[in-house]
XYZ file of C-alpha atoms in Angstrom:
356
model
C -21.083 11.115 -21.106
C -18.229 9.986 -23.326
C -19.210 8.517 -26.689
C -18.345 4.960 -27.681
C -16.055 6.386 -30.368
C -14.102 8.398 -27.796
C -13.746 5.334 -25.572
C -12.476 3.295 -28.510
C -9.904 5.949 -29.333
C -8.726 6.029 -25.727
C -8.436 2.251 -25.688
C -6.441 2.288 -28.912
C -4.123 4.959 -27.537
C -3.537 2.906 -24.382
C -2.512 -0.129 -26.443
C -0.238 1.970 -28.682
C 1.501 3.634 -25.743
C 1.938 0.288 -24.032
C 3.599 -1.154 -27.136
C 5.838 1.864 -27.627
C 6.927 1.737 -24.008
C 8.123 -1.870 -24.225
C 11.847 -2.396 -24.477
C 12.886 0.831 -22.756
C 14.819 0.563 -19.520
C 14.255 2.901 -16.600
C 17.528 4.646 -17.503
C 16.209 5.393 -21.018
C 12.717 6.472 -20.001
C 12.348 10.243 -19.504
C 9.394 10.943 -17.214
C 7.698 14.316 -17.578
C 4.081 13.545 -16.567
C 3.381 11.864 -13.229
C -0.114 11.106 -11.922
C -0.793 9.976 -8.378
C -3.559 9.361 -5.892
C -4.730 7.530 -2.780
C -7.778 6.401 -0.831
C -9.388 4.184 -3.436
C -12.244 1.976 -2.230
C -12.432 -1.258 -4.183
C -16.176 -1.748 -3.668
C -17.412 1.387 -5.448
C -17.316 2.731 -8.991
C -13.972 4.251 -9.951
C -14.503 6.796 -12.761
C -11.250 8.602 -11.941
C -9.176 6.036 -13.853
C -10.648 7.147 -17.199
C -9.892 10.778 -16.374
C -6.301 9.956 -15.421
C -5.748 7.887 -18.561
C -6.944 10.812 -20.692
C -4.178 12.968 -19.171
C -1.607 10.548 -20.567
C 0.661 9.977 -17.551
C 4.053 8.358 -18.072
C 4.043 7.112 -14.463
C 1.414 6.579 -11.775
C 2.161 6.506 -8.029
C -0.226 4.928 -5.519
C 0.161 6.698 -2.169
C -1.675 4.264 0.082
C -5.163 3.136 1.006
C -5.019 1.700 -2.493
C -7.738 -0.610 -1.231
C -9.598 -0.676 2.068
C -8.430 -3.996 3.457
C -8.872 -3.506 7.212
C -8.489 -7.163 8.087
C -6.141 -9.733 9.573
C -7.448 -12.362 7.136
C -5.195 -12.428 4.077
C -7.793 -14.218 1.965
C -10.092 -11.255 2.540
C -7.237 -8.865 1.759
C -6.463 -10.693 -1.497
C -10.122 -10.663 -2.533
C -10.209 -6.897 -2.134
C -7.091 -6.474 -4.273
C -8.794 -8.694 -6.854
C -11.698 -6.241 -6.951
C -9.287 -3.426 -7.819
C -7.539 -5.554 -10.455
C -10.868 -6.198 -12.195
C -11.680 -2.510 -12.711
C -11.465 -1.725 -16.470
C -10.112 1.755 -15.799
C -7.321 0.399 -13.642
C -6.477 -2.153 -16.316
C -6.248 0.678 -18.866
C -3.891 2.664 -16.641
C -1.742 -0.400 -16.025
C -1.423 -0.908 -19.796
C -0.478 2.741 -20.307
C 2.360 3.343 -17.832
C 4.376 1.906 -14.924
C 2.650 1.907 -11.528
C 4.642 2.398 -8.333
C 3.054 2.002 -4.918
C 3.434 2.303 -1.190
C 0.733 1.661 1.400
C -1.106 3.447 4.199
C -3.075 2.109 7.138
C -6.140 0.577 5.458
C -4.267 -1.466 2.851
C -1.626 -2.228 5.479
C -4.403 -3.812 7.495
C -5.829 -1.627 10.286
C -6.835 1.982 10.848
C -3.950 4.182 12.076
C -1.822 1.067 12.648
C 1.935 0.893 12.946
C 4.327 -1.899 13.864
C 1.816 -3.331 16.362
C -0.315 -4.722 13.500
C 0.168 -8.516 13.894
C -0.123 -9.498 10.197
C 2.345 -7.020 8.712
C 4.600 -9.685 7.172
C 1.691 -11.489 5.544
C 0.153 -8.220 4.348
C 3.466 -7.200 2.782
C 3.559 -10.410 0.738
C 0.043 -9.805 -0.608
C 0.944 -6.190 -1.451
C 4.154 -7.108 -3.287
C 2.441 -9.902 -5.185
C -0.347 -7.602 -6.338
C 2.075 -4.949 -7.597
C 4.151 -7.663 -9.303
C 7.385 -7.112 -7.434
C 9.971 -9.439 -9.037
C 10.977 -12.533 -7.093
C 14.353 -12.087 -5.432
C 14.290 -8.267 -5.578
C 15.804 -6.267 -2.765
C 12.302 -5.186 -1.776
C 11.329 -8.851 -1.390
C 14.335 -9.575 0.826
C 13.836 -6.926 3.481
C 10.957 -5.991 5.832
C 8.756 -3.098 4.754
C 7.622 -1.909 1.321
C 9.901 1.142 0.954
C 11.675 1.506 -2.384
C 13.336 3.969 -4.771
C 13.266 3.945 -8.580
C 15.294 6.222 -10.851
C 14.283 7.104 -14.401
C 16.009 8.935 -17.227
C 19.491 9.984 -18.313
C 21.715 12.652 -16.792
C 20.068 16.053 -17.048
C 16.579 14.534 -16.813
C 17.119 12.020 -14.065
C 14.095 11.545 -11.813
C 14.219 9.610 -8.549
C 10.941 8.437 -7.010
C 11.249 7.503 -3.341
C 8.462 5.425 -1.773
C 8.446 5.602 2.013
C 6.840 3.021 4.290
C 5.196 4.925 7.160
C 3.534 1.831 8.696
C 5.695 -1.270 9.093
C 8.210 0.230 11.551
C 6.195 3.071 13.067
C 5.913 3.340 16.840
C 2.404 2.821 18.135
C 0.534 6.124 18.180
C -1.774 6.193 21.215
C -4.862 8.388 21.113
C -5.698 10.993 23.720
C -9.062 10.544 25.489
C -11.837 11.900 23.294
C -12.803 14.606 25.788
C -9.268 16.021 25.470
C -9.300 16.278 21.645
C -10.472 19.926 21.563
C -7.444 20.986 23.615
C -4.760 18.383 22.842
C -5.871 16.862 19.538
C -6.245 13.166 18.782
C -2.589 12.383 19.402
C 0.105 13.830 21.614
C 3.434 14.509 19.870
C 5.784 11.529 20.118
C 8.821 13.465 21.289
C 10.638 10.820 23.261
C 13.927 9.501 21.902
C 13.349 6.320 19.942
C 9.858 7.200 18.700
C 9.974 6.610 14.968
C 7.994 6.550 11.756
C 10.559 4.872 9.509
C 12.696 2.752 11.842
C 16.500 2.624 11.867
C 16.984 0.455 8.770
C 14.725 2.589 6.585
C 16.371 5.823 7.793
C 19.789 4.426 6.916
C 18.499 3.364 3.498
C 16.925 6.780 2.888
C 20.141 8.620 3.668
C 21.914 6.381 1.171
C 19.437 6.871 -1.704
C 19.510 10.637 -1.129
C 23.196 10.572 -2.035
C 22.373 9.407 -5.559
C 23.003 12.157 -8.105
C 19.691 13.027 -9.751
C 18.062 16.154 -11.163
C 14.715 15.944 -9.352
C 13.222 13.868 -6.562
C 9.623 12.928 -5.901
C 9.223 11.714 -2.339
C 6.023 9.719 -1.778
C 4.743 9.652 1.811
C 1.356 8.162 2.646
C 0.830 10.793 5.364
C 1.423 14.541 5.147
C 4.889 15.950 5.800
C 4.586 19.750 5.671
C 1.126 20.483 7.163
C 1.374 20.170 10.930
C -1.619 22.010 12.390
C -4.398 19.450 11.902
C -5.283 16.750 14.428
C -5.011 13.684 12.171
C -2.092 11.421 11.328
C 0.922 13.355 10.045
C 4.705 13.571 10.304
C 4.136 16.377 12.816
C 3.047 13.744 15.352
C 6.727 12.736 15.373
C 8.508 16.133 15.550
C 12.032 14.670 15.623
C 11.389 12.564 12.521
C 9.743 15.437 10.658
C 12.692 17.737 11.347
C 15.122 15.007 10.298
C 13.280 14.357 7.033
C 13.086 18.042 6.121
C 16.772 18.468 6.895
C 17.656 15.557 4.629
C 15.472 16.814 1.774
C 16.959 20.294 1.987
C 20.540 19.154 2.550
C 23.411 20.602 0.509
C 25.801 17.644 0.497
C 26.525 15.093 -2.247
C 23.394 14.170 -4.137
C 21.460 17.302 -3.149
C 18.635 17.952 -5.621
C 15.255 19.723 -5.753
C 12.396 17.698 -4.313
C 8.595 17.567 -4.487
C 6.620 15.678 -1.842
C 3.409 13.845 -2.727
C 1.063 12.514 -0.031
C -2.436 11.171 0.546
C -4.540 9.891 3.469
C -6.651 12.989 4.149
C -9.713 12.549 1.883
C -9.088 15.990 0.404
C -6.598 17.709 -1.876
C -4.325 20.646 -1.127
C -0.927 22.090 -2.041
C 1.546 23.252 0.609
C 4.777 25.176 0.118
C 7.723 25.624 2.455
C 10.455 28.050 1.445
C 14.045 28.335 2.594
C 13.181 30.688 5.443
C 11.296 27.848 7.152
C 14.129 25.357 7.329
C 17.846 24.860 6.923
C 19.361 24.163 3.519
C 19.421 25.746 0.072
C 16.938 28.511 -0.621
C 14.766 26.304 -2.825
C 11.040 25.762 -2.341
C 9.731 22.454 -1.037
C 6.208 21.799 -2.277
C 3.884 19.041 -1.100
C 0.883 17.971 -3.158
C -1.704 16.021 -1.196
C -4.165 14.037 -3.315
C -6.916 12.067 -1.587
C -9.053 10.341 -2.487
C -9.654 8.715 -5.796
C -13.052 7.622 -4.485
C -13.195 8.947 -0.894
C -13.905 12.504 0.241
C -14.814 14.559 3.287
C -18.349 13.894 4.480
C -20.831 16.369 5.919
C -20.191 19.936 6.973
C -16.522 19.828 7.841
C -14.949 22.684 9.780
C -12.254 24.808 8.227
C -8.728 23.507 8.704
C -5.679 25.679 9.279
C -2.503 25.149 7.270
C -0.107 28.094 7.242
C 1.783 26.469 4.361
C -1.243 26.074 2.070
C -1.025 27.820 -1.313
C -3.144 28.024 -4.465
C -6.497 28.398 -2.756
C -8.455 26.359 -0.222
C -8.353 22.614 0.196
C -10.524 20.585 -2.208
C -13.052 18.322 -0.496
C -14.267 16.081 -3.355
C -12.617 13.053 -5.067
C -9.426 14.051 -6.854
C -6.105 12.967 -8.336
C -2.709 14.632 -8.443
C -0.601 15.442 -11.486
C 2.955 16.750 -11.922
C 4.211 18.119 -15.236
C 8.001 18.437 -15.289
C 9.588 20.924 -17.672
C 13.175 19.743 -17.652
C 14.475 22.763 -19.568
C 17.842 22.887 -21.247
C 20.861 21.200 -19.629
C 22.226 24.576 -18.511
C 18.819 26.121 -17.756
C 16.209 25.982 -15.043
C 13.460 23.496 -14.362
C 9.799 23.976 -13.490
C 7.253 21.588 -12.038
C 3.565 22.317 -12.456
C 1.628 20.669 -9.623
C -2.092 20.142 -10.072
C -5.114 18.657 -8.344
C -7.774 17.456 -10.791
C -11.390 16.472 -10.228
C -13.523 13.663 -11.620
C -14.418 15.804 -14.659
C -10.757 16.277 -15.507
C -10.838 19.933 -14.467
C -7.841 21.425 -12.649
C -9.088 22.729 -9.294
C -5.718 23.586 -7.694
C -2.422 24.488 -9.351
C 1.029 25.654 -8.226
C 4.026 26.195 -10.473
C 7.394 25.579 -8.808
C 10.515 27.124 -10.316
C 13.898 25.565 -9.544
C 16.608 27.925 -10.779
């Protein structure tokens, strides 16, 4: 158990870092330490915030299921966000660094829901209010919560892309339960017009990927690279998955190394796809899945295949993700150390990515 002295020191450090960070624009702020996580139930204790604060992140990214709303009543939804806001650990993180967020199904409003969810407009307003989106911002003026934020000067320019995999997504019908062993929960949505992002968000994404940056972090609430499990994933929409990978690995204007971060799964793992697996430059594409901050796999779960998994097995207990970016010299290479940490602050999974 941490001593009162240690807690006081942490609190003082949070205040100091908050003060020092004031007055710096996104263009001035070099980001080298990024924490992230998902699947955070508002009704339980949340010790992970203290552990994350001790790591000293310069940015935190919420990947969805930031609360478990699961309602069409926006007063209920707001009350659940209020529970998160009241957590002392979350308040400490908010004082320490910027927080960016997208959503997944439970904070969107319904399990596995897409555009068929009837309260998506109202839920978006509650979400944007909670994360203090400025009035009149572009994000306020358009449907969906997708966004992109760029930090740092040339040579250390980081772009964080937040995808919205819910608001526009085609309804994903389940197979009958007796067919799950053979076909899985969902059949692939291969028909033309089936979409995760919708036309407007795809057009926007292609535009932001033309911005000249040195590294991209693409935040997707659901997994992109792993495609063998039966749960929600980009692999349920094969055309969209192929299109996204092609864009990330493109060689045109604005091409840059990318790291994918994702949540949803109630476990942590690291996946790696190299140039032999897709078109584009021979650079690795790594995905770090961190889930959940409070939620985890229950019972005796069966093993799960993932031919892209690296750095050991998946981690089944509560966890958070952390990226440490070594920008290197202007003419040199760059490395990203990707980690999954547990509630004790121990690193349980690690993969170092080298971008020459």
